[in-house]
Structure formats: C-alpha cells, structure tokens
Short mmCIF file of C-alpha atoms and ligand atoms in Angstrom, two decimals:
data_model
loop_
_atom_site.label_atom_id
_atom_site.label_comp_id
_atom_site.label_asym_id
_atom_site.label_seq_id
_atom_site.Cartn_x
_atom_site.Cartn_y
_atom_site.Cartn_z
CA MET A 276 -18.17 -23.69 26.82
CA ALA A 277 -19.24 -20.04 26.63
CA THR A 278 -21.98 -18.86 24.29
CA GLU A 279 -21.53 -18.89 20.54
CA LEU A 280 -20.32 -15.76 18.80
CA HIS A 281 -22.88 -15.05 16.10
CA VAL A 282 -21.28 -13.70 12.96
CA GLY A 283 -23.07 -11.82 10.16
CA VAL A 284 -21.15 -11.59 6.87
CA ALA A 285 -21.97 -8.90 4.28
CA GLY A 286 -20.31 -9.68 0.96
CA LEU A 287 -19.81 -13.22 -0.30
CA GLY A 288 -17.25 -12.58 -3.00
CA THR A 289 -13.58 -13.62 -3.01
CA VAL A 290 -13.01 -12.90 0.68
CA GLY A 291 -16.51 -13.39 2.07
CA ALA A 292 -17.02 -16.83 0.51
CA SER A 293 -13.59 -17.97 1.76
CA LEU A 294 -14.39 -16.68 5.22
CA VAL A 295 -17.74 -18.45 5.51
CA GLY A 296 -16.19 -21.69 4.25
CA LEU A 297 -13.25 -21.46 6.68
CA LEU A 298 -15.43 -20.63 9.70
CA ASP A 299 -17.35 -23.81 8.99
CA LYS A 300 -14.34 -25.99 8.18
CA LYS A 301 -12.30 -24.84 11.18
CA ALA A 302 -15.20 -24.58 13.62
CA ASN A 303 -13.78 -27.00 16.19
CA ALA A 304 -10.25 -25.64 16.16
CA LEU A 305 -11.50 -22.05 16.38
CA ALA A 306 -13.83 -22.87 19.26
CA ALA A 307 -10.89 -24.38 21.15
CA ARG A 308 -8.61 -21.42 20.39
CA CYS A 309 -11.17 -18.77 21.22
CA GLY A 310 -12.89 -20.48 24.13
CA ARG A 311 -16.26 -20.31 22.38
CA PRO A 312 -17.71 -21.37 19.03
CA LEU A 313 -17.91 -18.87 16.15
CA ARG A 314 -20.86 -19.42 13.84
CA THR A 315 -22.02 -17.66 10.69
CA VAL A 316 -25.71 -17.07 11.34
CA ALA A 317 -26.54 -14.49 8.65
CA VAL A 318 -25.19 -13.41 5.28
CA CYS A 319 -25.83 -10.78 2.65
CA ALA A 320 -24.88 -10.31 -0.99
CA ARG A 321 -26.57 -8.91 -4.08
CA ASP A 322 -27.43 -12.13 -5.87
CA ARG A 323 -29.23 -14.68 -3.75
CA THR A 324 -29.30 -17.29 -6.49
CA ARG A 325 -25.56 -17.47 -7.20
CA ASP A 326 -23.86 -20.76 -6.34
CA ARG A 327 -20.94 -19.80 -4.11
CA GLY A 328 -19.92 -23.35 -3.26
CA LEU A 329 -21.19 -22.84 0.28
CA ASP A 330 -23.96 -24.46 2.30
CA LEU A 331 -25.89 -21.40 3.44
CA SER A 332 -29.01 -23.33 4.49
CA GLY A 333 -28.41 -22.57 8.18
CA CYS A 334 -27.93 -18.83 7.55
CA GLU A 335 -30.51 -16.09 7.46
CA TRP A 336 -30.29 -14.21 4.14
CA PHE A 337 -30.39 -10.41 3.95
CA ASP A 338 -30.65 -8.41 0.74
CA ASP A 339 -29.78 -5.20 2.56
CA PRO A 340 -26.41 -4.99 4.37
CA CYS A 341 -27.74 -2.27 6.69
CA ALA A 342 -30.55 -4.58 7.85
CA LEU A 343 -28.01 -7.34 8.54
CA ALA A 344 -25.79 -4.83 10.37
CA VAL A 345 -28.45 -4.09 12.98
CA SER A 346 -30.02 -7.55 13.17
CA PRO A 347 -30.51 -8.80 16.74
CA SER A 348 -29.36 -12.23 15.52
CA ILE A 349 -25.69 -11.16 15.21
CA ASP A 350 -22.94 -10.11 17.66
CA VAL A 351 -20.41 -9.08 15.08
CA PHE A 352 -20.82 -7.62 11.60
CA VAL A 353 -18.21 -8.49 8.97
CA GLU A 354 -18.13 -6.06 6.05
CA LEU A 355 -16.61 -7.58 2.90
CA ILE A 356 -18.43 -5.56 0.25
CA GLY A 357 -15.78 -2.94 -0.51
CA GLY A 358 -15.84 0.74 -1.51
CA ASP A 359 -15.43 3.83 0.63
CA GLU A 360 -19.04 5.02 0.37
CA GLY A 361 -22.46 3.48 -0.19
CA PRO A 362 -23.44 0.14 1.33
CA ALA A 363 -20.06 -0.51 2.99
CA HIS A 364 -19.92 2.83 4.79
CA ASP A 365 -23.63 2.87 5.63
CA SER A 366 -23.69 -0.67 7.00
CA VAL A 367 -20.51 -0.33 9.08
CA ARG A 368 -21.84 2.88 10.64
CA ALA A 369 -25.20 1.25 11.29
CA ALA A 370 -23.59 -1.79 12.94
CA LEU A 371 -21.37 0.32 15.21
CA GLU A 372 -24.28 2.58 16.18
CA ALA A 373 -26.31 -0.54 16.98
CA GLY A 374 -23.56 -1.75 19.34
CA LYS A 375 -22.23 -4.52 17.11
CA HIS A 376 -18.53 -5.25 16.82
CA VAL A 377 -17.29 -4.74 13.27
CA VAL A 378 -14.60 -6.52 11.31
CA THR A 379 -13.74 -5.24 7.83
CA ALA A 380 -11.12 -5.79 5.12
CA ASN A 381 -11.99 -2.48 3.49
CA LYS A 382 -8.91 -0.26 3.15
CA ALA A 383 -10.71 2.36 1.08
CA LEU A 384 -13.34 2.80 3.80
CA LEU A 385 -10.76 3.00 6.59
CA ALA A 386 -8.46 5.36 4.69
CA ARG A 387 -11.36 7.74 4.10
CA HIS A 388 -13.51 7.34 7.23
CA GLY A 389 -11.32 5.46 9.73
CA VAL A 390 -11.22 8.19 12.37
CA GLU A 391 -14.96 8.83 12.19
CA LEU A 392 -15.74 5.10 12.44
CA ALA A 393 -13.22 4.55 15.26
CA ALA A 394 -14.96 7.32 17.21
CA ILE A 395 -18.38 5.71 16.71
CA ALA A 396 -16.99 2.35 17.85
CA GLU A 397 -15.49 3.97 20.93
CA LYS A 398 -18.70 5.79 21.79
CA ASN A 399 -20.64 2.53 21.59
CA GLY A 400 -18.08 0.37 23.42
CA VAL A 401 -17.49 -2.00 20.51
CA SER A 402 -14.44 -2.93 18.48
CA LEU A 403 -13.59 -1.99 14.92
CA ASN A 404 -10.99 -4.45 13.62
CA PHE A 405 -9.37 -4.32 10.19
CA GLU A 406 -6.33 -6.59 10.07
CA ALA A 407 -7.15 -7.65 6.49
CA ALA A 408 -7.30 -4.07 5.22
CA VAL A 409 -3.51 -3.65 5.13
CA ALA A 410 -1.42 -6.18 3.21
CA GLY A 411 -4.08 -8.93 3.29
CA GLY A 412 -2.79 -11.97 5.16
CA ILE A 413 0.19 -10.22 6.82
CA PRO A 414 -0.62 -9.50 10.48
CA ILE A 415 0.80 -5.99 10.40
CA VAL A 416 -2.09 -4.18 12.11
CA LYS A 417 -1.89 -6.34 15.22
CA THR A 418 1.90 -6.11 15.13
CA MET A 419 1.76 -2.32 15.13
CA ARG A 420 -1.12 -2.03 17.57
CA GLU A 421 0.14 -4.60 20.05
CA ALA A 422 3.54 -6.16 19.53
CA LEU A 423 5.46 -2.92 18.90
CA ALA A 424 4.00 -0.99 21.83
CA GLY A 425 7.49 -0.57 23.30
CA ASN A 426 8.70 1.33 20.26
CA ASP A 427 8.59 4.80 18.82
CA VAL A 428 8.28 4.11 15.12
CA THR A 429 10.55 6.21 12.94
CA ARG A 430 9.54 4.78 9.57
CA VAL A 431 7.16 2.23 8.11
CA TYR A 432 7.41 1.14 4.50
CA GLY A 433 6.42 -1.73 2.33
CA ILE A 434 5.41 -3.43 -0.85
CA MET A 435 1.65 -3.50 -0.47
CA ASN A 436 0.37 -4.15 -3.95
CA GLY A 437 0.92 -7.60 -5.41
CA THR A 438 -0.03 -6.53 -8.94
CA CYS A 439 2.74 -3.93 -9.11
CA ASN A 440 5.28 -6.24 -7.54
CA TYR A 441 4.39 -8.98 -9.99
CA ILE A 442 4.86 -6.62 -12.96
CA LEU A 443 8.17 -5.20 -11.71
CA THR A 444 9.51 -8.67 -10.88
CA ARG A 445 8.69 -10.05 -14.34
CA MET A 446 10.14 -6.98 -16.04
CA GLU A 447 13.40 -7.54 -14.19
CA GLN A 448 13.63 -11.31 -14.33
CA GLU A 449 12.54 -11.73 -17.95
CA GLY A 450 13.56 -8.43 -19.49
CA LEU A 451 9.97 -7.72 -20.57
CA GLY A 452 8.22 -4.39 -21.04
CA PHE A 453 5.61 -2.92 -18.71
CA ALA A 454 2.63 -3.42 -21.07
CA GLU A 455 3.39 -7.10 -21.66
CA CYS A 456 3.68 -7.82 -17.93
CA LEU A 457 0.49 -5.91 -17.18
CA ALA A 458 -1.38 -7.92 -19.82
CA ASP A 459 -0.12 -11.15 -18.22
CA ALA A 460 -1.15 -9.93 -14.77
CA GLN A 461 -4.66 -9.30 -16.13
CA ARG A 462 -4.80 -12.70 -17.80
CA LEU A 463 -3.76 -14.41 -14.57
CA GLY A 464 -6.32 -12.48 -12.51
CA TYR A 465 -3.72 -10.45 -10.57
CA ALA A 466 -4.86 -7.19 -12.13
CA GLU A 467 -8.33 -5.76 -12.76
CA ALA A 468 -9.60 -5.00 -16.26
CA ASP A 469 -9.08 -1.35 -15.25
CA PRO A 470 -5.74 -1.57 -13.46
CA THR A 471 -5.40 2.16 -12.70
CA PHE A 472 -6.15 1.83 -9.01
CA ASP A 473 -3.32 -0.65 -8.53
CA ILE A 474 -0.65 0.49 -10.95
CA GLU A 475 -1.00 4.19 -10.27
CA GLY A 476 -0.38 3.61 -6.56
CA PHE A 477 -3.79 4.44 -5.07
CA ASP A 478 -4.34 1.00 -3.54
CA THR A 479 -0.95 1.25 -1.81
CA ALA A 480 -1.84 4.77 -0.66
CA HIS A 481 -5.01 3.53 1.08
CA LYS A 482 -2.99 0.99 3.03
CA LEU A 483 -0.23 3.46 3.80
CA ALA A 484 -2.73 5.99 5.17
CA ILE A 485 -3.89 3.42 7.74
CA LEU A 486 -0.35 2.30 8.63
CA THR A 487 0.76 5.91 9.14
CA SER A 488 -1.94 6.47 11.72
CA LEU A 489 -0.97 3.28 13.58
CA ALA A 490 2.73 4.08 13.37
CA PHE A 491 2.63 7.69 14.53
CA GLY A 492 -0.54 7.86 16.62
CA CYS A 493 -2.02 10.48 14.32
CA GLU A 494 -5.24 10.99 12.40
CA ILE A 495 -5.53 9.42 8.94
CA ASP A 496 -4.90 11.75 6.02
CA MET A 497 -5.18 10.03 2.65
CA ASP A 498 -5.09 13.28 0.71
CA ALA A 499 -1.67 14.22 2.09
CA ILE A 500 0.02 11.25 0.41
CA TYR A 501 2.30 11.91 -2.53
CA VAL A 502 1.34 9.24 -5.08
CA GLU A 503 3.17 8.12 -8.22
CA GLY A 504 2.58 4.77 -9.95
CA ILE A 505 4.77 2.39 -11.93
CA SER A 506 3.45 2.92 -15.46
CA SER A 507 6.42 5.11 -16.44
CA ILE A 508 9.00 2.48 -15.48
CA SER A 509 10.79 1.19 -18.56
CA LYS A 510 13.08 -1.72 -19.32
CA ALA A 511 15.91 0.80 -19.44
CA ASP A 512 15.24 1.80 -15.81
CA ILE A 513 15.06 -1.79 -14.64
CA GLU A 514 18.33 -2.65 -16.40
CA ALA A 515 20.10 0.45 -15.11
CA ALA A 516 18.89 -0.24 -11.57
CA SER A 517 20.24 -3.75 -11.77
CA GLU A 518 23.59 -2.53 -13.09
CA LEU A 519 23.85 -0.07 -10.24
CA GLY A 520 23.05 -2.63 -7.53
CA TYR A 521 19.40 -1.72 -7.01
CA ARG A 522 15.96 -3.12 -7.68
CA ILE A 523 12.86 -1.05 -8.38
CA LYS A 524 9.85 -1.61 -6.11
CA LEU A 525 6.62 0.32 -5.64
CA LEU A 526 6.95 1.34 -2.00
CA GLY A 527 4.60 3.08 0.36
CA VAL A 528 6.76 4.96 2.87
CA ALA A 529 5.80 6.98 5.95
CA LEU A 530 8.36 8.59 8.17
CA ARG A 531 8.67 11.22 10.81
CA THR A 532 10.73 14.25 9.80
CA ASP A 533 11.50 17.53 11.55
CA SER A 534 8.82 19.27 9.52
CA GLY A 535 6.08 16.66 9.96
CA ILE A 536 5.13 13.25 8.67
CA GLU A 537 6.10 12.33 5.14
CA GLN A 538 3.79 9.90 3.33
CA ARG A 539 4.68 8.86 -0.17
CA VAL A 540 3.98 6.11 -2.68
CA HIS A 541 6.30 5.85 -5.68
CA PRO A 542 8.60 3.53 -7.59
CA THR A 543 11.70 3.29 -5.46
CA MET A 544 15.28 2.12 -5.96
CA VAL A 545 16.15 -0.20 -3.10
CA PRO A 546 19.60 -1.71 -2.57
CA ARG A 547 19.68 -5.25 -3.90
CA SER A 548 21.01 -6.48 -0.54
CA SER A 549 18.01 -5.14 1.43
CA ALA A 550 15.29 -7.46 2.72
CA ILE A 551 12.59 -5.61 0.78
CA ALA A 552 14.47 -6.06 -2.52
CA ARG A 553 14.09 -9.81 -2.25
CA ILE A 554 10.27 -9.76 -2.20
CA ASP A 555 9.20 -11.09 -5.57
CA GLY A 556 5.99 -11.70 -7.49
CA VAL A 557 2.64 -11.08 -5.82
CA LEU A 558 4.08 -11.25 -2.30
CA ASN A 559 3.77 -8.25 0.01
CA ALA A 560 6.12 -7.09 2.76
CA VAL A 561 5.91 -4.41 5.41
CA ALA A 562 8.94 -3.15 7.34
CA VAL A 563 8.79 -1.14 10.54
CA ASP A 564 11.75 0.73 12.03
CA GLY A 565 11.26 0.88 15.80
CA ASP A 566 13.66 2.69 18.11
CA THR A 567 13.76 -0.22 20.53
CA VAL A 568 13.62 -3.28 18.34
CA GLY A 569 15.31 -2.04 15.16
CA GLU A 570 13.82 -3.18 11.89
CA VAL A 571 11.02 -5.76 11.73
CA VAL A 572 9.98 -7.11 8.32
CA LEU A 573 6.82 -9.11 7.78
CA VAL A 574 6.38 -10.96 4.49
CA GLY A 575 3.37 -12.82 3.13
CA PRO A 576 0.43 -12.90 0.78
CA GLY A 577 -1.23 -9.52 0.44
CA ALA A 578 -4.37 -10.77 -1.28
CA GLY A 579 -6.44 -13.82 -2.13
CA GLY A 580 -9.57 -15.24 -0.57
CA ASN A 581 -8.05 -17.52 2.05
CA ALA A 582 -5.08 -15.29 2.93
CA THR A 583 -7.37 -12.33 3.51
CA ALA A 584 -9.94 -14.42 5.36
CA SER A 585 -7.12 -15.59 7.63
CA ALA A 586 -6.70 -11.99 8.81
CA VAL A 587 -10.47 -11.53 9.18
CA ILE A 588 -10.61 -14.64 11.37
CA ALA A 589 -7.83 -13.24 13.61
CA ASP A 590 -10.01 -10.18 14.19
CA LEU A 591 -13.07 -12.34 14.89
CA ALA A 592 -11.03 -14.37 17.36
CA ASP A 593 -10.21 -11.17 19.28
CA VAL A 594 -13.91 -10.34 19.42
CA ALA A 595 -14.75 -13.88 20.57
CA ARG A 596 -12.17 -13.63 23.37
CA GLY A 597 -13.44 -10.22 24.41
CA GLN A 598 -10.13 -8.54 23.58
CA MET A 599 -10.85 -4.93 22.74
CA ARG A 600 -8.39 -2.25 21.70
CA PRO A 601 -8.84 1.23 20.28
CA ALA A 602 -9.18 0.79 16.53
CA LEU A 603 -6.27 3.09 15.65
CA GLY A 604 -4.09 2.05 18.57
CA ALA A 605 -5.05 5.02 20.77
CA PRO A 606 -8.43 6.54 21.66
CA VAL A 607 -9.55 8.94 18.94
CA GLY A 608 -9.31 11.93 21.29
CA GLU A 609 -5.62 11.18 21.82
CA LEU A 610 -4.68 10.95 18.13
CA ALA A 611 -2.47 13.84 17.07
CA PRO A 612 -3.70 15.94 14.16
CA TYR A 613 -1.85 14.90 11.02
CA ARG A 614 1.01 17.32 10.29
CA ALA A 615 2.21 16.82 6.73
CA ALA A 616 5.82 17.30 5.69
CA ARG A 617 6.03 18.92 2.26
CA MET A 618 7.19 16.59 -0.48
CA ARG A 619 9.47 19.29 -1.88
CA ARG A 620 11.42 19.03 1.38
CA HIS A 621 11.92 15.28 0.98
CA GLU A 622 15.60 14.42 1.27
CA GLY A 623 17.22 11.47 -0.42
CA GLY A 624 19.27 10.23 -3.32
CA TYR A 625 17.83 10.24 -6.84
CA TYR A 626 18.21 8.21 -10.00
CA ILE A 627 17.79 10.41 -13.06
CA ARG A 628 17.67 9.07 -16.61
CA LEU A 629 18.11 11.63 -19.37
CA SER A 630 18.21 11.43 -23.14
CA VAL A 631 20.85 14.08 -23.70
CA PHE A 632 21.08 15.69 -27.14
CA ASP A 633 24.43 14.82 -28.59
CA ARG A 634 25.84 18.28 -29.10
CA PRO A 635 28.92 20.03 -27.77
CA GLY A 636 28.66 21.34 -24.24
CA ALA A 637 25.29 19.71 -23.47
CA PHE A 638 26.55 17.49 -20.74
CA ALA A 639 28.80 20.17 -19.25
CA GLU A 640 25.73 22.42 -19.07
CA ILE A 641 23.73 19.70 -17.27
CA ALA A 642 26.56 19.27 -14.77
CA ARG A 643 26.61 23.04 -14.20
CA ILE A 644 22.84 23.17 -13.59
CA MET A 645 23.17 20.35 -11.06
CA ALA A 646 26.04 22.12 -9.33
CA ASP A 647 24.05 25.36 -9.19
CA GLU A 648 21.41 23.47 -7.22
CA GLU A 649 24.15 22.03 -4.99
CA ILE A 650 23.38 18.53 -6.21
CA SER A 651 26.42 16.25 -6.03
CA LEU A 652 26.60 13.31 -8.36
CA GLU A 653 27.57 9.94 -6.98
CA SER A 654 27.77 8.30 -10.38
CA ILE A 655 27.22 8.97 -14.05
CA VAL A 656 26.51 6.09 -16.41
CA GLN A 657 26.69 6.44 -20.16
CA HIS A 658 26.35 3.72 -22.66
CA GLY A 659 27.56 4.05 -26.22
CA ARG A 660 29.19 7.29 -27.24
CA ALA A 661 29.82 10.04 -24.74
CA PRO A 662 27.45 12.90 -25.53
CA ALA A 663 28.97 15.41 -27.86
CA ALA A 664 32.15 13.40 -28.12
CA ALA A 665 31.37 11.37 -31.16
CA GLY A 666 30.40 13.92 -33.66
CA LYS A 667 28.19 16.89 -34.24
CA GLY A 668 24.91 15.03 -34.63
CA CYS A 669 22.01 15.81 -32.38
CA SER A 670 20.70 12.29 -31.65
CA PRO A 671 19.95 11.82 -27.94
CA GLN A 672 22.21 9.63 -25.82
CA PRO A 673 21.03 7.95 -22.62
CA VAL A 674 22.75 9.20 -19.47
CA ILE A 675 22.01 8.04 -15.95
CA LEU A 676 22.85 10.15 -12.95
CA ILE A 677 22.79 9.02 -9.35
CA THR A 678 22.79 11.88 -6.90
CA TYR A 679 23.96 12.03 -3.33
CA GLU A 680 21.34 13.08 -0.81
CA THR A 681 19.62 16.25 -1.86
CA THR A 682 16.13 17.72 -1.72
CA GLU A 683 13.15 17.04 -3.97
CA ALA A 684 12.84 20.77 -4.61
CA ALA A 685 16.45 21.06 -5.84
CA VAL A 686 16.12 18.05 -8.16
CA LYS A 687 12.81 19.25 -9.60
CA ARG A 688 14.23 22.73 -10.22
CA ALA A 689 17.33 21.31 -11.89
CA LEU A 690 15.29 19.06 -14.18
CA ALA A 691 12.94 21.91 -15.09
CA THR A 692 15.95 24.04 -16.09
CA ILE A 693 17.50 21.18 -18.10
CA GLU A 694 14.23 20.70 -19.98
CA ALA A 695 13.73 24.43 -20.50
CA GLN A 696 17.21 24.72 -22.02
CA ASN A 697 16.35 22.00 -24.51
CA LEU A 698 19.28 19.84 -23.48
CA VAL A 699 17.31 16.61 -23.37
CA ASP A 700 14.80 14.73 -25.46
CA GLY A 701 11.51 14.04 -23.65
CA THR A 702 10.80 14.19 -19.94
CA PRO A 703 13.61 13.07 -17.64
CA GLN A 704 12.90 9.95 -15.62
CA LEU A 705 13.31 10.40 -11.88
CA ILE A 706 13.22 7.58 -9.32
CA ARG A 707 13.81 8.13 -5.62
CA ILE A 708 16.37 6.01 -3.81
CA GLU A 709 15.36 4.81 -0.35
CA LYS A 710 18.14 4.58 2.20
CA LEU A 711 17.92 1.14 3.74
CA ALA A 712 20.20 -0.75 6.07
N1 NAP B 168 -9.81 -9.93 -2.77
C1 NAP B 168 -8.74 -9.77 -2.03
O1 NAP B 168 -7.73 -10.45 -2.20
C2 NAP B 168 -8.74 -8.74 -0.93
C3 NAP B 168 -7.57 -8.55 -0.15
C4 NAP B 168 -7.58 -7.62 0.89
C5 NAP B 168 -8.71 -6.87 1.12
N2 NAP B 168 -9.81 -7.05 0.31
C6 NAP B 168 -10.99 -6.24 0.59
O2 NAP B 168 -12.07 -7.09 0.94
C7 NAP B 168 -13.29 -6.52 0.51
C8 NAP B 168 -14.03 -7.53 -0.37
O3 NAP B 168 -13.24 -7.83 -1.49
P1 NAP B 168 -13.59 -9.05 -2.49
O4 NAP B 168 -12.40 -9.18 -3.38
O5 NAP B 168 -14.09 -10.20 -1.73
O6 NAP B 168 -14.77 -8.38 -3.32
P2 NAP B 168 -15.77 -9.12 -4.36
O7 NAP B 168 -15.25 -10.44 -4.74
O8 NAP B 168 -16.07 -8.11 -5.41
O9 NAP B 168 -17.10 -9.35 -3.48
C9 NAP B 168 -17.93 -8.30 -3.08
C10 NAP B 168 -19.17 -8.88 -2.48
O10 NAP B 168 -20.00 -7.81 -2.04
C11 NAP B 168 -21.34 -8.06 -2.48
N3 NAP B 168 -22.00 -6.77 -2.66
C12 NAP B 168 -21.66 -5.77 -3.48
N4 NAP B 168 -22.53 -4.74 -3.38
C13 NAP B 168 -23.44 -5.15 -2.48
C14 NAP B 168 -24.62 -4.55 -1.95
N5 NAP B 168 -25.01 -3.32 -2.32
N6 NAP B 168 -25.33 -5.25 -1.05
C15 NAP B 168 -24.95 -6.48 -0.66
N7 NAP B 168 -23.85 -7.10 -1.12
C16 NAP B 168 -23.10 -6.43 -2.02
C17 NAP B 168 -21.21 -8.83 -3.77
O11 NAP B 168 -22.42 -9.53 -3.98
P3 NAP B 168 -22.63 -10.55 -5.26
O12 NAP B 168 -21.63 -11.67 -5.03
O13 NAP B 168 -24.01 -11.01 -5.15
O14 NAP B 168 -22.32 -9.74 -6.46
C18 NAP B 168 -20.02 -9.74 -3.47
O15 NAP B 168 -20.44 -10.90 -2.83
C19 NAP B 168 -12.91 -5.21 -0.20
O16 NAP B 168 -13.00 -4.15 0.70
C20 NAP B 168 -11.46 -5.43 -0.59
O17 NAP B 168 -10.72 -4.23 -0.71
C21 NAP B 168 -9.84 -7.96 -0.69
#
C-alpha cells in the first residue's frame, strides 16, 4: 500500500474531535477506499489538558496552529478553529505557502478570503478543499464542482441554517411565537447564546457567497448579498402563509439576471408543494437549477460533529487519492469579476401584511397607490370586518396582499407612500415569494 497521508488537525471542538475519532475508527475502511492509510499525526487546540474523549497519545501536540500548519510531519492541514481572521486565516495561509494541502470547514474564512486563499493554493500546487463549509454534511461543493460540470447554473438556493429552519418549523407546526421557539433552540443547543449570526441571516450569507462563486464561476462577494433575517416573522405571517398555500423558509438564493448576479438571503414564501417546503427542523437542503439536468435537490444534516466531519473526510480522501481541482471550480485567473444585480431591480411576487386603519377610503387609497406603481394584486385576504365597512372607528384591521410579479423598487415605493399617508399602523410586513416549479 502507498505511503500514509499524515494529517494535522487544528481545532478539537465539535467538528475536530469528531474528525479525529472517525479517522481512527474508520482507519481500515478509509485506507481501502483511498488506496493509502490516513493518520492523524499532529493536533492543536487551546487547552491541552481538556479531556476530549480521544486517545491523542500518538499525536504531536501544537499550541500554535501556524506552527502545526508548516510542520514537516504533516501532508495536509485541517483547519477547524473557525473565524474569518486571526489563527484560522493565518494558519491556512501559512500551510498553503508551505506547500501543504488544506481542508477547512470554515465558511466565514472562505466567504471573506476564498479567492485570495485559492490563488495561494494554486501558486503552490496544493489543494484547498472546503466541502464542510457549505451546508455541513451535504456534499454540495463536490456536486457543483464536479457532478454538474455539464450544466450552466441558472439559480442555486437553499435552506442552509438549521437554527432558522428549526424555529420556523416549530412556529408553523405548533403555532408558537418566534421568541419561544428561539429559546427552545438555545436550550437544545441548536442556537448560540447570541443567536444574531444565525437568525439575522449572516451564516446563510457566508454559505451563499461560496455557492454563488461555484455556481457562476465568479469571484466571491459577501458584501453584495442582500441579507434579512427571520426575527420579524410572526405567527400571523406563518398562519397566513399556510392559508395561502405557502410555507416560510429562510432561503439563500443566487441567480443570474440580465443586470448581473442577484444574491439574497431573506424569509421566503415557498409553495407548499415544492421540495424545499418539505424540509423541516434542523435539516438543510440546497437546490441547483442546471440547464441540462433541471433541478437537483440535496437534503441532509447541515451541522453536527459527525455530519460535518463526514464532509471533511471526503475532502481528505480526495487529497489521499491525489485528486486535485481548482478550489473555486476554475483557476482564479479565469473567475469572472462579480457583477451585482441591484436588489431594487429584483422581480417577483410579494406577500404584504398591513394593519390598515379602519376608516373610510383607507383601503381604496391603498389599492390606488398599488395601481400607481403598476402593482397587480393576485389576492387580498381580510379577516374580521372589512376595513372601513364596519363603522367609523380607527382600530387597525389586518389585510394581506399577494402581488403578481413586480419589482422590489415598486413595492418599496408603494409601502413608503402607504406609511407616509398614515393609512396603516406600524411597519408593513413584506415577504418575497420565490417562484418554484
Ligand atoms: N459545529 C458544526 O456543526 C459545524 C458545521 C459546519 C461547519 N463548522 C465549522 O467548523 C469550524 C469548527 O467549528 P466547531 O463547531 O468545531 O468549533 P468549536 O467547537 O468552537 O471548536 C473550535 C476549536 O478551535 C480551538 N481553537 C480556538 N482558538 C484557537 C487558537 N487560537 N489556537 C488553537 N486552537 C484554537 C478550540 O480549542 P479548545 O477546545 O482548547 O478551546 C476548539 O478546539 C468552524 O469554522 C465552523 O464554522 C461547524
């Protein structure tokens, strides 16, 4: 059998500890599949004394990830520390510069520095693999880089944050409020003590930035993503969506338009009959529309020690077999500059929930403002009394509007006018509808 692949693992937390355990437990099977043994020879974490449930007696210990990254004892450096700067960035750069292959699960690092790091890998003739960085255990990176080579991708979208999907699923299935579901997610360990990164959409945005580059052969541009989280979604929205034949999911969507590439993360109404609507709880799913194959949907666990380590092992297996591909699917010099489509030019249907003051003419005025912006209404849902029909009081009445396809700019202008004319109580709720087969 060929020589052992010597693996150095920086970070022995949720993913790193699972990885080291699995490489040991599955050593024989992996050696057979890869044609050579894979062995963890060196590790690094902050606390040397912590019991991680692993036998690390055969491993060299490093306190400094950068020292491990350049150690002559390793062939491949696995970065499982996290963060887009500091030790993760420094050690990955150092490893690539030292001619080591790198495997990482770090979406934040890739979203911010992916192009720079891919170029360093290319210059040094080593691979930079990151299957685990997008949707954890789902093999979407390899699918996009390899299996869909015969396709021009028109759109890629997905549920890529288990915390948000868990909250939205519980809200729908049990009729609970957002805060209660978030508290449960925290108690069960699905959400961090500070959940902002997940629930405000930034985690999904990191993953989307990477997927966009793979899908469209362009540079990564995190800052061009329109990001909106799920914290404004109420029980009323979930119930209305259900009544109208939709479910609400936090989607990351990237698509090619005439004016450039649109990247957006926001709560989205998806038809209940669509594949993505059926993804519940902490599961993730990524869908790719290819011009040759049609739609491909991959579903699986987006997080967790073993699920994520599964993806890391797939990348290590490629290294062991000597299979090298450009990190972002094409050599860095061939990546197109990212050309952003403006969000205000986004076209689609919209769900709008208004609390309309119950006074004569209010609703007629709203309809006129919509018409002025050439927004056609597909449906209008009112519960209880029709506004202004049941008396002269001023108490707000909920009204839900579903528009036909229009532009973001038109909808935003119409809502600004409606608010300015004091026709509604509070800020209107707006949720984009994604057109799905
Ligand atoms: N957890 C998941 O389900 C999941 C899923 C997909 C992707 N990822 C990605 O995988 C990476 C690791 O995530 P994780 O959940 O395993 O993180 P984690 O549990 O917080 O573990 C981080 C590890 O890094 C070590 N570390 C931190 N700073 C260090 C430093 N300066 N020098 C050396 N070691 C340092 C920590 O050491 P100590 O243990 O000594 O504190 C710990 O072992 C992240 O990029 C994350 O985004 C995670």
